[in-house]
């Protein structure tokens, strides 16, 4: 708006238009403060509830404390060195140290048209939710201390580098990989870590034989609803402004979520005769994950395509594939975030194309874009996978990954946190 | 003195209670239990797998009473609780040596 | 603001002020994105929890899945033809097909000062909550498949036409009926459908004799709180801008909700000796419903009047009247939304009057306005009622409306969704 | 922005810049509507859940109804006379009556750059949460009628005067006490009232011997998460604009909350061997309370200092100190809000200093500022304490404060509200 | 050997447990039950209608013990559980044929 | 006819059920109970204080059966439920006078 004004004034006077310094835009700032709040809302309470409802009642608090503690610890790590290493100039893999402890951020520093304080807090909420996503994979059996250690190491050596590669001018950015809101940085990154971790930590006692049923499905459905609602901050917030692109991100996010949920519901209905609550909720998350990288470039038709594909493919992965391979990804972190992220990343290339109603890649370069997307996926898988293996190996050899059989039997709530979730 | 224990289907509780009231039995103690028997449980679906839930919700009704009331009480329960479908439950009768009402310390059949 | 600026520039230069093309306003856009999020938040998790807590534990998931699935399906219907039929030019009853599949909406298209993508998503959330409201009327006994069918038909033949009549330049708009945020389009419309449906589906087993108590009142109170919070998106969002009218809508919404809740609480306290949690929560919803059509035109005093009337009248309808007539409107969709909507629609005419602190109808035209409001109510009642009767009749003759007695006994969670809400 | 524009135009024309009338800024308005919604969200459902989970299941509804009813009643009191007495000119202790019943507020009146309707609703939400905070102190035993009476009296004679003293140009404002978002007005004020009330109402039956365990810790954690999320409306909203100061308030609020939570968690872990869910949640609230007065002036380093101190000191107060003195502050209103508020108020003086990264108090005047802060604390403690003692004494002599022993045994849900929270 | 079953008011459980400990009884099994008797339940309000909740929460305490301990145990329970108000509950004594401690397979009174 | 009541550790329920099935016992009723005995409960932390939770979750399994099945059933239960650690639980055997299957009104051992 101000640009416009300055532009018109210059025109009036026949002067040369100079590229103006960006100034604070109150509308953009208003939106980005709220978007930050929404993304925090995704982790606590959203994700905590979604995951918490799915475990047995003896482990409910372990999930809630894990998500809550990670929220706090990631905040401090982001402030201390995360923001600097992710966002400042450095090499193709990692940034530098000039903004450690948020050096230089004041009331007046801007990042585009919003205060830099808002930008760093917005990005902090992404750094929070990503490690929190992973805890679903090894739920009900990993030690709290090991989780905190693993998350700290993984955040430092996998989250920050992938952020820098994709969004900080690093390797993936150089390849023009499109990851508008974090399909690669957040979801594939976390999904792979979850897969590795659930394999290295081992299966829960009873997995495959006993029915390890969710103790409170309503919590899960509420949590999924909150994730959905908060996801608009995630996707439309990634525009960093309240404009037409943010609006379109809002719309396509809604469409993809709904489409994936409906897809999952009908597939399950056809296959088992019953559309379940856990099913439709999980389908929504699959759609939200998959639209994430595409939300700045896809149009409504692309969103429907992404929704159908992610609903279908994640359904298969979270049910048949998991059973076939026999790993115990307890709350389907890999099946939903890993696979959904990959599906989304690849389709982002396609759906950005003009003929798909996207924001403007020509038919000719669509193939190249899809290839770039695939390269981005592969790099992220390898990077996160290797960091996870090394980190988990080291922790296993030192403090140990897994709680004792007795603690697992008793439940992590009592063994790790000295509390029961429910009393009378 | 005897104790009757009846395992019944949960939604029959009101009818059983009313049937007992009609023959003058106004005291009973009720517990939520899970039953395992010929009646097979439902299947639940979770993450694409089906699990059979073996244990079915049942209600246990316990009534302590004098020997002469037993017969009529048992038939009242049976009539009220019967649906004719598998899983209707059982009635057991056990001996009781002594009964005391805590409030008054009355003993025996007076305590019921 | 930009208007203002252009105005002042023109003044400076002594040029003629030309009505400028509306341009994107980032503050309005920021608010409308958030308002959209808030209205979605009303349905999931808000309404789902409010309703879910009121049913027995064996039916909790059925409510949650119904609300969730309708959220998804209405999203797709709105994208496919809803937006077009509701909003584009057509006749007095329905719009046309030129925007099916959101044709023409791009990153750059505006609707007033906000992106059209935001406008359509905002309106989509209204299309979601309206059918979801209805499910409370036939809770605990209607088949899931029948609910999806009914909602689709009713959405197409009642929601869209009433939208077009009231807000799309149709019949009611022609009569100058005031319905700022959907008292008629949403609440009366849904309330009547609920009344018809609960009668045609029949009473729950045990209704009138057994105490069909809410299984989890805290869920209901949380849900009501979320509805309250989200309702600001509904009412203040209906201004489609962040301005003084939106601000006043915020204020009067809060006042009416609080007044109706307090009214209900004291009436119940006097009549039964105990102010209940379900009571005060329901009173709030009654107030929110009733202020909805008036929220763009009433002042604080009007809000108090609307709050007192709706609290009082809905209390009587949800308790004595329901008992007198003997229909089983399980969660009081008609008693609260139908009646509250009618009370609000009529009082909107009065409270818009200047002497009531409203936004400017003169004393003389108040009578005419009230008459117009009543005409709007009658048309909506008839339209929604007839569509509901026909739709339910057809479904009853084909797939059937009601679940089997055995399924009702077992609970819809197991019979329709193959899941229990709570395990250990 | 408009200032800027007018400024530049004037420069262009070489005219004198005139201080322009503030006009409505849509970005600021958007943010403040949302901030209002967020603060309401803090009370219902946030605080209700946080408190509700901590009581026994027979008292869950009493907490929910108390918070809900106070929300409604405070809305009406604020409209009736609260806004006027708090905000209009008067003497050093209280304002006047010229805005009773919100006289003069219309669609067009502004308060700075936002509609006055938004400003009064925003402040209304503060008037709602403050009395609601107090109910945690006498949970599970005070009569509902007595609570409503006490809250009304305390609101009138303590909340409104302290508001006026701190923010309405009264005594504390004259001393230049810094209370950006309500550390004094809200938290110390409520904390002291809670301490007095829990002592005068007496301990719960079984306190000190039986384990009065929380019935549903997940509710508490969800509630704490919602309080956290909503608190950004509280703190960043207190800037009344979407600008750099609001952005910095967002950032420091997040940092202080996380730091205090982590501090509490590790202290508890070291002392008892188990980091609990209730512990980490309570630690967060302590940090949020303490940063509140400082959120407009502190920088990131100040936020860390405030977080560490409040986490540590509140931990000691809510555990050892409470046990040492033997009062039954059931949900730690004094230990967290009173003590946290005092810690925050004093540190606000320090953290505003430039060398702490604050917004500009010079080294020389830091001592004076801290002294002013302490004076503000003392005045608030005395004022709220005396009003509370008198009010509780009067109520005790008339309607009585405490429920009967039998009702306490049965639970307030049945005795006061005629309902059980949970059925099957 | 005998089994004592005591139906008591929930808030009396701690006192009953302590009274039994004092006379050397350290083992018992406790069940949450619902009682129906002379004591009438509370009314709850829902949507303007009042419903009487017939079944009141009670606690069932089961103790298996040797014959000679029965008398003192029963009077300990009665003393601890009595409030003198209606609904205090009952104590029943039944015969038991055999007791086994699973851990050690000890039998009879040694297993208690 | 007899009734066996077994108090066992909750996670042993599946094994006990399977062991009984193997010897042909397909009916049983299960209750969640709380046990108090030599095994001491865990401590919970709340607001910096530690509380010992005395009562431990246990499962009560009730089986009614003919006299000749008692011995094999008791040993099946003991074998399946034993961990050798304190708190494994008890098995009690009581006399039963009569059994009726509600559905068919069959009496005695046929009703089991
Ligand atoms: N031998 C038994 N001992 C104790 N309870 C039993 C026994 N057999 C059945 N029951 C109880 O009775 C219920 C009904 O038994 P089931 O075999 O399913 O049907 P039916 O009684 O109609 O033959 C079971 O769920 C269980 O609770
Ligand atoms: N005949 C009975 N059989 C089994 N339990 C009974 C019987 N009569 C009473 N009870 C139990 O004892 C409880 C108290 O009985 P009630 O008649 O209310 O008071 P009181 O024992 O003081 O006369 C009841 O709630 C019920 O659980
Ligand atoms: N005298 C008793 N009467 C009834 N139940 C008992 C008795 N003693 C123990 N129990 C039950 O058996 C369980 C195990 O007893 P405990 O003394 O802890 O271990 P163990 O059986 O290994 O000696 C207890 O939790 C309780 O439920």
PDB file of C-alpha atoms in Angstrom, chain A residues 178-180 245 248-249 252 291-300 302 306 347-354 356-361 373, chain C residues 107:
ATOM      1  CA  UNK A 178       9.791 -25.206  -3.712  1.00  0.00           C
ATOM      2  CA  UNK A 179       8.945 -25.718  -0.069  1.00  0.00           C
ATOM      3  CA  UNK A 180       6.544 -22.940   0.761  1.00  0.00           C
ATOM      4  CA  UNK A 245      -0.969 -15.427  -1.774  1.00  0.00           C
ATOM      5  CA  UNK A 248      -4.876 -18.609  -1.667  1.00  0.00           C
ATOM      6  CA  UNK A 249      -2.798 -20.638   0.817  1.00  0.00           C
ATOM      7  CA  UNK A 252      -5.936 -24.608  -0.816  1.00  0.00           C
ATOM      8  CA  UNK A 291      -0.387 -29.378   0.809  1.00  0.00           C
ATOM      9  CA  UNK A 292       2.192 -27.684   3.021  1.00  0.00           C
ATOM     10  CA  UNK A 293       5.019 -27.336   0.475  1.00  0.00           C
ATOM     11  CA  UNK A 294       2.542 -26.504  -2.274  1.00  0.00           C
ATOM     12  CA  UNK A 295       0.386 -24.019  -0.422  1.00  0.00           C
ATOM     13  CA  UNK A 296       2.057 -20.955  -1.932  1.00  0.00           C
ATOM     14  CA  UNK A 297       1.904 -22.143  -5.509  1.00  0.00           C
ATOM     15  CA  UNK A 298      -1.008 -24.544  -6.011  1.00  0.00           C
ATOM     16  CA  UNK A 299      -4.555 -23.608  -6.987  1.00  0.00           C
ATOM     17  CA  UNK A 300      -7.821 -25.272  -5.917  1.00  0.00           C
ATOM     18  CA  UNK A 302      -4.031 -28.857  -7.417  1.00  0.00           C
ATOM     19  CA  UNK A 306      -2.870 -33.454  -3.566  1.00  0.00           C
ATOM     20  CA  UNK A 347       3.218 -32.984  -6.430  1.00  0.00           C
ATOM     21  CA  UNK A 348       4.220 -29.424  -5.557  1.00  0.00           C
ATOM     22  CA  UNK A 349       6.264 -29.412  -8.714  1.00  0.00           C
ATOM     23  CA  UNK A 350       3.296 -30.522 -10.770  1.00  0.00           C
ATOM     24  CA  UNK A 351       0.678 -28.333  -9.134  1.00  0.00           C
ATOM     25  CA  UNK A 352       2.710 -25.163  -9.500  1.00  0.00           C
ATOM     26  CA  UNK A 353       2.223 -25.521 -13.233  1.00  0.00           C
ATOM     27  CA  UNK A 354      -0.124 -23.137 -14.945  1.00  0.00           C
ATOM     28  CA  UNK A 356      -2.953 -27.139 -13.016  1.00  0.00           C
ATOM     29  CA  UNK A 357      -4.161 -23.713 -11.917  1.00  0.00           C
ATOM     30  CA  UNK A 358      -0.904 -23.072 -10.127  1.00  0.00           C
ATOM     31  CA  UNK A 359       1.003 -19.891  -9.799  1.00  0.00           C
ATOM     32  CA  UNK A 360       2.905 -19.914 -12.954  1.00  0.00           C
ATOM     33  CA  UNK A 361       5.482 -22.511 -13.839  1.00  0.00           C
ATOM     34  CA  UNK A 373      11.619 -31.577  -5.821  1.00  0.00           C
TER      35      UNK A 373
ATOM     36  CA  UNK C 107      -4.165 -14.872  -6.281  1.00  0.00           C
TER      37      UNK C 107
END
